[in-house]
């Protein structure tokens, strides 16, 4: 299975290298969909030159990266393209192994439940087989590496790619069951953009559950929780003290960005990300990885200054939920909406900024449509997941009392 | 979202889309065309009005009286030009300085990608001369431009004369609050492009030029002037710029105001303005003008040197003096007065022109159609593609995934899990091959011209055009073979999936094009949509193939040329039409390379591959 992965990696690196050398690179790195003031490479360079001049990069209002990023690129500035290609490759590899392990866990759990006779009798076609699950990890890597959004993000050298890598490693270490490492990666990701903090809940749920299934380490539950929490605190605290800047988000909210962060009236949406964590945790407490997927998507939709790089991360998970395909209702319409919006971004931006013939409302309308499309897509997945779970326990062919086909109502 | 989540209503909607698909498509297409034709009738066309407050009233007294001076300048210019064979730079410099301008020159050179046979040029080098009249009442932060493009033939000397006479007159006035740049460019649009790039300190087309020594602040508006005789019978105004960009409608309103004030006869697209919009004649004449405008805008060419200013967000238009066999003739004083009035009004501007419309269609000078009213026409046309795509999706979905709602008839729903994988894999080859054909069409003609001239007895320009046509035709033969690679597991699913992708691809492209250049989007939608919706490998295949060829992008271009000349009341013979078509191809490629016009890459990289997909659907085995 390693050979196809290597092939995908080679193709992905070739595409990126070709784009880096082409004249498109500069154009892409200026696109508002791809870079935001928080993740723009231009600003990293600005911060580095300020640092070289002996001025604090934070003295102006331009640089919003974390100190760790600036120290990282202080040494690697000449190899920036290489660094971004490697981070993308690392993300894909981490996701590949994470999903490989996750599939094993899923299969084991399904087998256990089958043996315990928890499923309804007529759900044979819903049962997942090793055959169909075999290529899922590869598809995940493929979806991440060859997604146009990821490629754009990488070619623009958006630091969002680094955050994605950290989150991918957090997922990998969580699935591998290493509480210590997962805490470190989560802390690093949170340190960079704050929102991954919400991933703490699904991560914790997953770790607790894997230990729970393993009876001999039941005692470790408590320690695990404490360990993770204290590590997170410690790390954030250390970063705060040492670097004097907790995370990159202390931006005066004045700059126009794209997607939802753009409109001043949508300010309340910035904290929206955190509203969903607790309800989702209650509803999906049995399925922490699906919870994690939904939460990553929610972050990508509702964070301030979102870019397509964030979208790419949750899109990589789509192959994992392939078995939900038959329950998705509007996948065609929603895919079309997302593709149409992605193409209309540059067109309307051109009309607004260069041609001067349209105005900002055109662009704002399309960002809003894009987000509505994403929200509907995620809720479609959420609903499909719940439906499948329901059918698994209650049987696929439900009939109402009068013998007609039953209708499920989500309440 | 009840409609999307309630299964009962969903099913009703799906049934409606499936069962009434063909009538709905026809209805939608007819509605689109009818809407477009209805645009010329009064409820949809509105009377133009001046929105910009600063230019509102026409209380300007024009004092220009330098007709003799203009004629003298023009004679001198023509004489010097004939003597030197090129733009008489030294004479122009001297004269501009003598009327009191700050004079600079800019030299530029450009090697065209292949010889331009229409204008007979290949290695171009020339000099632009411009003089700045510094505003006595303000710092040099804003400016206006009056430009005269001079081609290789000495037709525009009267315009140079009028420009110099106006400069002399303006110099004596004290009310200027914006600098005025008087620009004479050599090699018409090439010179203008070189000057504009140097003025804004960018290089987008690979032009080599010397940097500008003097600037005059941000350009607010520009007027290009083309005159070829001492007297004119009418002034024709051109608005369509590069890639179909249009100037703010207020600039046109301003021109029209002064034409009315001075009693000048003005035309749009060479057509007189209908007086009476209430009867049928007015709108019909308006429709002719509107169609001409659509064709010109769709071509994406800069129709006059104003077209290049628009890219830099400078509102600009071109005025052309026409001397036909009419009785009433105006001399240069009348034209000069109109220009003086326009410049004085523009001088009043407090901010850039932005109040009025940027996206409009003109059935006449005093009538316009705004974007909100013409967009539904193309919307209806694109709806056809959407309906067809939805129908195909539902057919594919039902065949493949069986039960949309579990239940119904428990049993017959035999799932076909691998079908989707096969469907997607079989699409990769046709998509890649047609896209590669598009890329070849874009790259090879210019790249391979030298190889072609070595092996065939043709000149470079011919080689480019013929290679274009050859690759275009080769594309029709090539993709037949693509689907043999793919195992035909489910025979119908293959072409349906391909058609679905092609429909979405086409709808996306046409939508994006219609947003930036309505005319082009509408023109292509009218021709491509019906055959795209019809294409399928069953039924009368030869008929479909003929239809598809007739509506391919190149055939659309050829058809547009005939329509264009028909509307201008100068019909083409077949041979002439073919010659014009070849010239238009060469011009299209050249304009992409010299000015950055987007029509050629759009057609070759976007619409041609998409059209090939439909061709592929038609010959799917």
Coordinates of N, CA and C in Angstrom, one line a residue, chain B residues 201-372:
Chain B
X201 N 3.4 52.6 -14.8 CA 4.6 51.9 -14.4 C 4.4 50.4 -14.2
X202 N 3.7 49.8 -15.2 CA 3.5 48.3 -15.2 C 4.0 47.8 -16.5
X203 N 4.2 46.5 -16.6 CA 4.5 46.0 -17.9 C 3.7 44.7 -18.0
X204 N 2.6 44.7 -18.7 CA 1.8 43.5 -18.8 C 1.9 42.8 -20.2
X205 N 2.4 43.5 -21.2 CA 2.3 42.9 -22.5 C 3.7 42.7 -23.1
X206 N 4.8 42.9 -22.4 CA 6.1 42.7 -23.0 C 6.5 43.8 -23.9
X207 N 6.0 45.0 -23.6 CA 6.4 46.2 -24.5 C 7.7 46.8 -23.9
X208 N 8.6 47.1 -24.8 CA 9.8 47.8 -24.4 C 9.6 49.3 -24.6
X209 N 9.7 50.0 -23.5 CA 9.5 51.5 -23.7 C 10.4 52.2 -22.7
X210 N 10.7 53.5 -23.1 CA 11.5 54.3 -22.2 C 10.5 54.8 -21.1
X211 N 11.0 55.0 -19.9 CA 10.2 55.5 -18.9 C 9.7 57.0 -19.1
X212 N 8.6 57.3 -18.6 CA 8.0 58.7 -18.8 C 8.7 59.7 -17.9
X213 N 9.0 60.8 -18.5 CA 9.7 61.9 -17.8 C 8.7 62.8 -17.0
X214 N 7.5 62.9 -17.5 CA 6.6 63.7 -16.8 C 5.2 63.1 -16.6
X215 N 4.6 63.3 -15.5 CA 3.3 62.7 -15.2 C 2.4 63.8 -14.7
X216 N 1.1 63.5 -14.7 CA 0.1 64.5 -14.3 C -0.9 64.0 -13.4
X217 N -0.6 63.0 -12.5 CA -1.6 62.6 -11.5 C -2.5 61.5 -12.1
X218 N -3.5 61.1 -11.3 CA -4.4 60.0 -11.7 C -5.3 60.5 -12.8
X219 N -5.4 59.7 -13.9 CA -6.2 60.1 -15.0 C -7.7 59.9 -14.7
X220 N -8.5 60.9 -14.8 CA -9.9 60.7 -14.4 C -10.8 60.3 -15.6
X221 N -10.4 60.8 -16.8 CA -11.2 60.5 -18.0 C -10.3 60.7 -19.2
X222 N -10.7 60.1 -20.3 CA -9.9 60.3 -21.5 C -10.8 60.3 -22.7
X223 N -10.5 61.1 -23.7 CA -11.3 61.1 -24.9 C -10.3 60.9 -26.1
X224 N -10.6 59.9 -26.9 CA -9.8 59.7 -28.1 C -10.5 60.3 -29.3
X225 N -9.7 60.9 -30.2 CA -10.3 61.6 -31.3 C -9.8 61.1 -32.6
X226 N -10.7 60.8 -33.5 CA -10.3 60.4 -34.9 C -11.0 61.2 -35.9
X227 N -10.3 62.0 -36.6 CA -10.9 62.8 -37.7 C -10.1 62.6 -39.0
X228 N -10.8 62.5 -40.1 CA -10.0 62.4 -41.3 C -10.3 63.5 -42.3
X229 N -11.1 64.4 -42.0 CA -11.3 65.5 -42.9 C -11.6 66.8 -42.2
X230 N -11.6 67.9 -42.9 CA -11.8 69.2 -42.3 C -13.2 69.4 -41.9
X231 N -14.1 68.8 -42.6 CA -15.5 68.9 -42.2 C -16.1 67.6 -41.9
X232 N -17.0 67.5 -41.0 CA -17.7 66.2 -40.7 C -19.2 66.4 -40.8
X233 N -19.8 65.3 -41.1 CA -21.3 65.3 -41.1 C -21.9 64.8 -39.9
X234 N -21.1 63.9 -39.2 CA -21.6 63.4 -38.0 C -20.5 62.9 -37.1
X235 N -20.7 62.7 -35.8 CA -19.7 62.2 -34.9 C -20.2 60.8 -34.5
X236 N -19.4 59.8 -34.6 CA -19.7 58.4 -34.2 C -19.0 58.2 -32.9
X237 N -19.7 57.6 -31.9 CA -19.0 57.4 -30.6 C -18.9 55.9 -30.4
X238 N -17.7 55.5 -30.0 CA -17.4 54.1 -29.7 C -17.1 53.9 -28.2
X239 N -17.8 53.0 -27.6 CA -17.7 52.8 -26.2 C -17.0 51.5 -25.8
X240 N -17.1 50.4 -26.7 CA -16.7 49.1 -26.3 C -15.2 49.1 -26.2
X241 N -14.7 48.6 -25.1 CA -13.2 48.5 -24.9 C -12.7 47.1 -24.9
X242 N -11.5 47.0 -24.4 CA -10.9 45.7 -24.3 C -11.7 44.8 -23.4
X243 N -11.9 43.5 -23.9 CA -12.6 42.5 -23.2 C -14.0 42.9 -22.8
X244 N -14.6 43.8 -23.7 CA -16.0 44.2 -23.5 C -16.2 45.2 -22.3
X245 N -15.2 45.8 -21.9 CA -15.4 46.7 -20.8 C -16.0 48.0 -21.3
X246 N -16.9 48.6 -20.6 CA -17.5 49.8 -21.0 C -17.2 51.0 -20.1
X247 N -17.2 52.2 -20.6 CA -17.0 53.4 -19.7 C -18.3 53.7 -18.9
X248 N -18.1 54.4 -17.9 CA -19.3 54.8 -17.1 C -20.3 55.5 -18.1
X249 N -21.6 55.3 -17.9 CA -22.6 55.8 -18.8 C -22.6 57.3 -18.8
X250 N -22.2 57.9 -17.6 CA -22.2 59.4 -17.5 C -21.3 60.1 -18.6
X251 N -20.2 59.4 -19.0 CA -19.4 60.0 -19.9 C -20.1 60.1 -21.3
X252 N -20.8 59.0 -21.6 CA -21.6 59.0 -22.8 C -22.7 60.1 -22.8
X253 N -23.3 60.2 -21.6 CA -24.4 61.2 -21.5 C -23.8 62.6 -21.7
X254 N -22.6 62.8 -21.2 CA -22.0 64.1 -21.3 C -21.8 64.4 -22.8
X255 N -21.2 63.4 -23.5 CA -21.0 63.6 -24.9 C -22.3 64.0 -25.6
X256 N -23.3 63.2 -25.3 CA -24.6 63.4 -25.9 C -25.2 64.8 -25.6
X257 N -25.0 65.2 -24.4 CA -25.5 66.6 -24.0 C -24.9 67.6 -24.9
X258 N -23.6 67.5 -25.1 CA -22.9 68.6 -25.8 C -23.2 68.5 -27.3
X259 N -23.4 67.3 -27.8 CA -23.8 67.1 -29.2 C -25.2 67.8 -29.4
X260 N -26.1 67.6 -28.5 CA -27.4 68.2 -28.6 C -27.3 69.7 -28.5
X261 N -26.4 70.2 -27.6 CA -26.3 71.6 -27.4 C -25.7 72.3 -28.7
X262 N -24.7 71.7 -29.2 CA -24.1 72.2 -30.4 C -24.8 71.9 -31.7
X263 N -25.9 71.1 -31.6 CA -26.6 70.7 -32.8 C -25.9 69.7 -33.7
X264 N -24.9 69.0 -33.1 CA -24.1 68.1 -33.9 C -24.9 66.8 -34.1
X265 N -24.7 66.2 -35.2 CA -25.4 64.9 -35.4 C -24.5 63.8 -34.9
X266 N -25.0 63.0 -34.0 CA -24.1 61.9 -33.5 C -24.8 60.6 -33.7
X267 N -23.9 59.6 -34.0 CA -24.4 58.2 -34.3 C -23.8 57.3 -33.3
X268 N -24.4 56.1 -33.2 CA -23.9 55.0 -32.4 C -23.8 53.8 -33.3
X269 N -22.7 53.1 -33.4 CA -22.5 52.0 -34.3 C -22.8 52.4 -35.7
X270 N -22.6 53.7 -36.0 CA -22.8 54.2 -37.4 C -24.3 54.3 -37.7
X271 N -25.2 54.2 -36.7 CA -26.6 54.3 -37.0 C -27.2 55.6 -36.4
X272 N -28.1 56.1 -37.1 CA -28.8 57.3 -36.6 C -29.7 56.9 -35.5
X273 N -30.0 57.9 -34.6 CA -30.9 57.6 -33.5 C -32.4 57.6 -33.9
X274 N -33.1 56.6 -33.6 CA -34.5 56.6 -33.8 C -35.2 57.7 -32.9
X275 N -36.1 58.5 -33.5 CA -36.7 59.5 -32.7 C -37.9 59.0 -31.9
X276 N -38.6 58.1 -32.6 CA -39.9 57.7 -32.0 C -39.8 56.3 -31.4
X277 N -39.9 56.2 -30.1 CA -39.8 54.8 -29.5 C -41.1 54.2 -29.2
X278 N -42.2 55.0 -29.5 CA -43.5 54.4 -29.1 C -44.0 53.5 -30.2
X279 N -43.7 53.8 -31.5 CA -44.2 52.9 -32.6 C -43.2 51.7 -32.7
X280 N -43.4 50.9 -33.7 CA -42.6 49.7 -33.8 C -41.2 50.0 -34.5
X281 N -41.2 51.1 -35.3 CA -40.0 51.4 -36.1 C -38.8 51.7 -35.2
X282 N -39.0 52.5 -34.2 CA -37.9 52.9 -33.3 C -37.3 51.8 -32.7
X283 N -38.0 50.9 -31.9 CA -37.4 49.8 -31.3 C -36.7 48.8 -32.3
X284 N -37.3 48.7 -33.5 CA -36.6 47.8 -34.5 C -35.3 48.3 -34.9
X285 N -35.2 49.6 -35.1 CA -34.0 50.2 -35.4 C -33.0 50.1 -34.2
X286 N -33.6 50.3 -33.1 CA -32.8 50.1 -31.8 C -32.2 48.7 -31.7
X287 N -33.0 47.7 -32.1 CA -32.6 46.3 -32.1 C -31.3 46.1 -32.9
X288 N -31.3 46.8 -34.1 CA -30.2 46.7 -35.0 C -28.9 47.3 -34.3
X289 N -29.1 48.4 -33.7 CA -28.0 49.0 -33.0 C -27.5 48.2 -31.8
X290 N -28.5 47.6 -31.1 CA -28.2 46.8 -30.0 C -27.4 45.5 -30.4
X291 N -27.8 44.9 -31.5 CA -27.1 43.7 -32.0 C -25.7 44.1 -32.4
X292 N -25.6 45.2 -33.0 CA -24.2 45.6 -33.4 C -23.4 45.8 -32.2
X293 N -24.0 46.4 -31.2 CA -23.2 46.6 -29.9 C -22.8 45.3 -29.3
X294 N -23.8 44.4 -29.3 CA -23.5 43.0 -28.7 C -22.4 42.4 -29.5
X295 N -22.4 42.4 -30.8 CA -21.3 41.8 -31.6 C -20.0 42.4 -31.3
X296 N -20.0 43.8 -31.2 CA -18.7 44.5 -31.0 C -18.2 44.2 -29.6
X297 N -19.1 44.2 -28.6 CA -18.6 43.9 -27.3 C -18.2 42.5 -27.1
X298 N -18.8 41.6 -27.8 CA -18.5 40.2 -27.7 C -17.1 39.9 -28.3
X299 N -16.7 40.7 -29.3 CA -15.4 40.5 -29.9 C -14.3 40.8 -28.9
X300 N -14.5 41.6 -27.9 CA -13.5 41.9 -26.9 C -12.4 42.7 -27.4
X301 N -12.5 43.2 -28.6 CA -11.4 44.1 -29.1 C -11.6 45.5 -28.6
X302 N -10.5 46.2 -28.5 CA -10.6 47.6 -28.2 C -11.0 48.3 -29.5
X303 N -12.2 48.9 -29.5 CA -12.7 49.6 -30.7 C -12.3 51.0 -30.6
X304 N -11.0 51.3 -30.8 CA -10.5 52.7 -30.7 C -9.6 52.7 -29.5
X305 N -8.8 53.7 -29.4 CA -7.7 53.6 -28.4 C -8.3 53.9 -27.0
X306 N -9.5 54.3 -26.9 CA -10.1 54.5 -25.5 C -10.2 53.1 -24.8
X307 N -10.3 52.1 -25.7 CA -10.5 50.7 -25.1 C -9.4 50.3 -24.2
X308 N -8.2 50.8 -24.4 CA -7.1 50.4 -23.5 C -7.1 51.2 -22.2
X309 N -7.6 52.4 -22.2 CA -7.7 53.2 -21.0 C -8.6 52.5 -20.0
X310 N -9.6 51.8 -20.5 CA -10.6 51.2 -19.5 C -10.0 50.2 -18.6
X311 N -8.9 49.5 -19.1 CA -8.3 48.5 -18.2 C -7.7 49.2 -17.0
X312 N -7.2 50.5 -17.1 CA -6.6 51.2 -16.0 C -7.7 51.9 -15.2
X313 N -8.9 51.6 -15.4 CA -10.0 52.2 -14.7 C -10.1 53.7 -15.0
X314 N -9.8 54.0 -16.2 CA -10.0 55.4 -16.7 C -11.2 55.4 -17.6
X315 N -12.2 56.2 -17.3 CA -13.4 56.2 -18.2 C -13.0 56.9 -19.5
X316 N -13.3 56.3 -20.6 CA -12.8 56.8 -21.9 C -13.8 56.4 -23.0
X317 N -13.8 57.3 -24.0 CA -14.5 56.9 -25.2 C -13.8 57.5 -26.4
X318 N -14.2 57.0 -27.6 CA -13.5 57.4 -28.8 C -14.6 58.2 -29.7
X319 N -14.2 59.3 -30.2 CA -15.1 60.1 -31.1 C -14.5 60.0 -32.5
X320 N -15.4 59.6 -33.4 CA -14.9 59.5 -34.8 C -15.7 60.5 -35.7
X321 N -15.0 61.3 -36.4 CA -15.7 62.2 -37.3 C -16.0 61.5 -38.6
X322 N -17.2 61.5 -39.0 CA -17.6 60.8 -40.2 C -17.9 61.9 -41.3
X323 N -17.4 61.7 -42.5 CA -17.7 62.6 -43.5 C -18.4 61.8 -44.6
X324 N -19.7 61.9 -44.6 CA -20.5 61.2 -45.7 C -21.1 62.2 -46.6
X325 N -22.1 61.7 -47.4 CA -22.6 62.6 -48.4 C -23.8 63.4 -47.9
X326 N -23.9 63.7 -46.7 CA -25.0 64.5 -46.2 C -24.8 65.9 -46.5
X327 N -25.9 66.6 -46.4 CA -25.9 68.0 -46.8 C -25.2 68.9 -45.7
X328 N -25.7 68.7 -44.4 CA -25.2 69.6 -43.4 C -23.8 69.1 -42.9
X329 N -22.9 70.0 -43.0 CA -21.5 69.6 -42.6 C -21.1 70.6 -41.5
X330 N -20.4 70.1 -40.6 CA -19.9 70.9 -39.5 C -18.4 71.0 -39.7
X331 N -17.8 72.2 -39.3 CA -16.4 72.3 -39.4 C -15.7 72.0 -38.0
X332 N -14.4 72.2 -38.0 CA -13.7 71.7 -36.8 C -14.1 72.5 -35.5
X333 N -14.6 73.8 -35.8 CA -15.0 74.6 -34.6 C -16.1 73.9 -33.8
X334 N -17.1 73.3 -34.6 CA -18.2 72.7 -33.9 C -17.7 71.5 -33.0
X335 N -16.8 70.7 -33.6 CA -16.2 69.5 -32.9 C -15.4 70.0 -31.7
X336 N -14.6 71.1 -32.0 CA -13.8 71.6 -30.9 C -14.6 72.1 -29.8
X337 N -15.8 72.8 -30.1 CA -16.6 73.3 -29.0 C -17.2 72.2 -28.2
X338 N -17.6 71.1 -28.8 CA -18.1 70.0 -28.1 C -17.1 69.4 -27.1
X339 N -15.8 69.3 -27.7 CA -14.8 68.8 -26.8 C -14.4 69.7 -25.7
X340 N -14.5 71.0 -26.0 CA -14.2 72.0 -24.9 C -15.2 71.9 -23.8
X341 N -16.5 71.8 -24.2 CA -17.5 71.7 -23.3 C -17.3 70.4 -22.4
X342 N -17.0 69.3 -23.1 CA -16.8 68.1 -22.3 C -15.7 68.2 -21.3
X343 N -14.6 68.8 -21.7 CA -13.4 68.9 -20.8 C -13.7 69.8 -19.7
X344 N -14.5 70.9 -20.0 CA -14.8 71.8 -18.9 C -15.7 71.1 -17.8
X345 N -16.6 70.3 -18.3 CA -17.5 69.6 -17.4 C -16.7 68.5 -16.6
X346 N -15.8 67.8 -17.3 CA -15.0 66.8 -16.6 C -14.1 67.5 -15.6
X347 N -13.7 68.7 -15.9 CA -12.9 69.5 -15.0 C -13.6 69.8 -13.6
X348 N -14.9 69.7 -13.7 CA -15.7 70.0 -12.5 C -15.8 68.8 -11.5
X349 N -15.4 67.6 -12.1 CA -15.6 66.4 -11.3 C -14.9 66.5 -9.9
X350 N -15.6 66.0 -8.9 CA -15.0 66.0 -7.6 C -14.4 64.7 -7.2
X351 N -15.0 63.6 -7.8 CA -14.4 62.3 -7.7 C -14.6 61.6 -9.0
X352 N -14.0 60.4 -9.1 CA -14.1 59.6 -10.3 C -15.5 59.4 -10.7
X353 N -15.8 59.2 -12.0 CA -17.1 58.9 -12.4 C -17.5 57.6 -11.9
X354 N -18.6 57.6 -11.1 CA -19.0 56.3 -10.5 C -20.5 56.2 -10.3
X355 N -21.2 57.4 -10.5 CA -22.6 57.4 -10.1 C -23.4 56.6 -11.0
X356 N -23.1 56.6 -12.3 CA -24.0 56.0 -13.3 C -23.6 54.5 -13.5
X357 N -24.2 53.9 -14.5 CA -24.0 52.5 -14.8 C -22.7 52.2 -15.5
X358 N -22.1 51.0 -15.1 CA -20.9 50.5 -15.8 C -21.3 49.4 -16.7
X359 N -22.4 48.7 -16.4 CA -22.8 47.5 -17.2 C -24.1 47.9 -17.9
X360 N -24.1 48.1 -19.2 CA -25.4 48.5 -19.8 C -25.3 48.1 -21.3
X361 N -26.4 48.1 -21.9 CA -26.5 47.9 -23.4 C -27.1 49.1 -24.0
X362 N -26.7 49.5 -25.2 CA -27.3 50.7 -25.8 C -28.0 50.4 -27.0
X363 N -29.4 50.5 -27.0 CA -30.1 50.4 -28.3 C -30.1 51.8 -29.0
X364 N -29.7 52.8 -28.4 CA -29.6 54.1 -29.0 C -28.8 55.0 -28.0
X365 N -28.5 56.2 -28.5 CA -27.6 57.0 -27.7 C -28.4 57.5 -26.4
X366 N -29.7 57.7 -26.6 CA -30.5 58.3 -25.5 C -31.2 57.2 -24.7
X367 N -31.0 55.9 -25.1 CA -31.7 54.8 -24.4 C -30.7 53.8 -23.9
X368 N -30.9 53.2 -22.8 CA -30.0 52.2 -22.3 C -30.8 51.1 -21.6
X369 N -30.2 49.9 -21.5 CA -30.7 48.8 -20.7 C -29.7 48.5 -19.6
X370 N -30.2 48.4 -18.4 CA -29.2 48.2 -17.3 C -29.1 46.7 -17.0
X371 N -28.1 46.4 -16.2 CA -27.7 45.0 -16.0 C -28.8 44.2 -15.4
X372 N -29.6 44.7 -14.5 CA -30.6 44.0 -13.9 C -31.7 43.5 -14.9

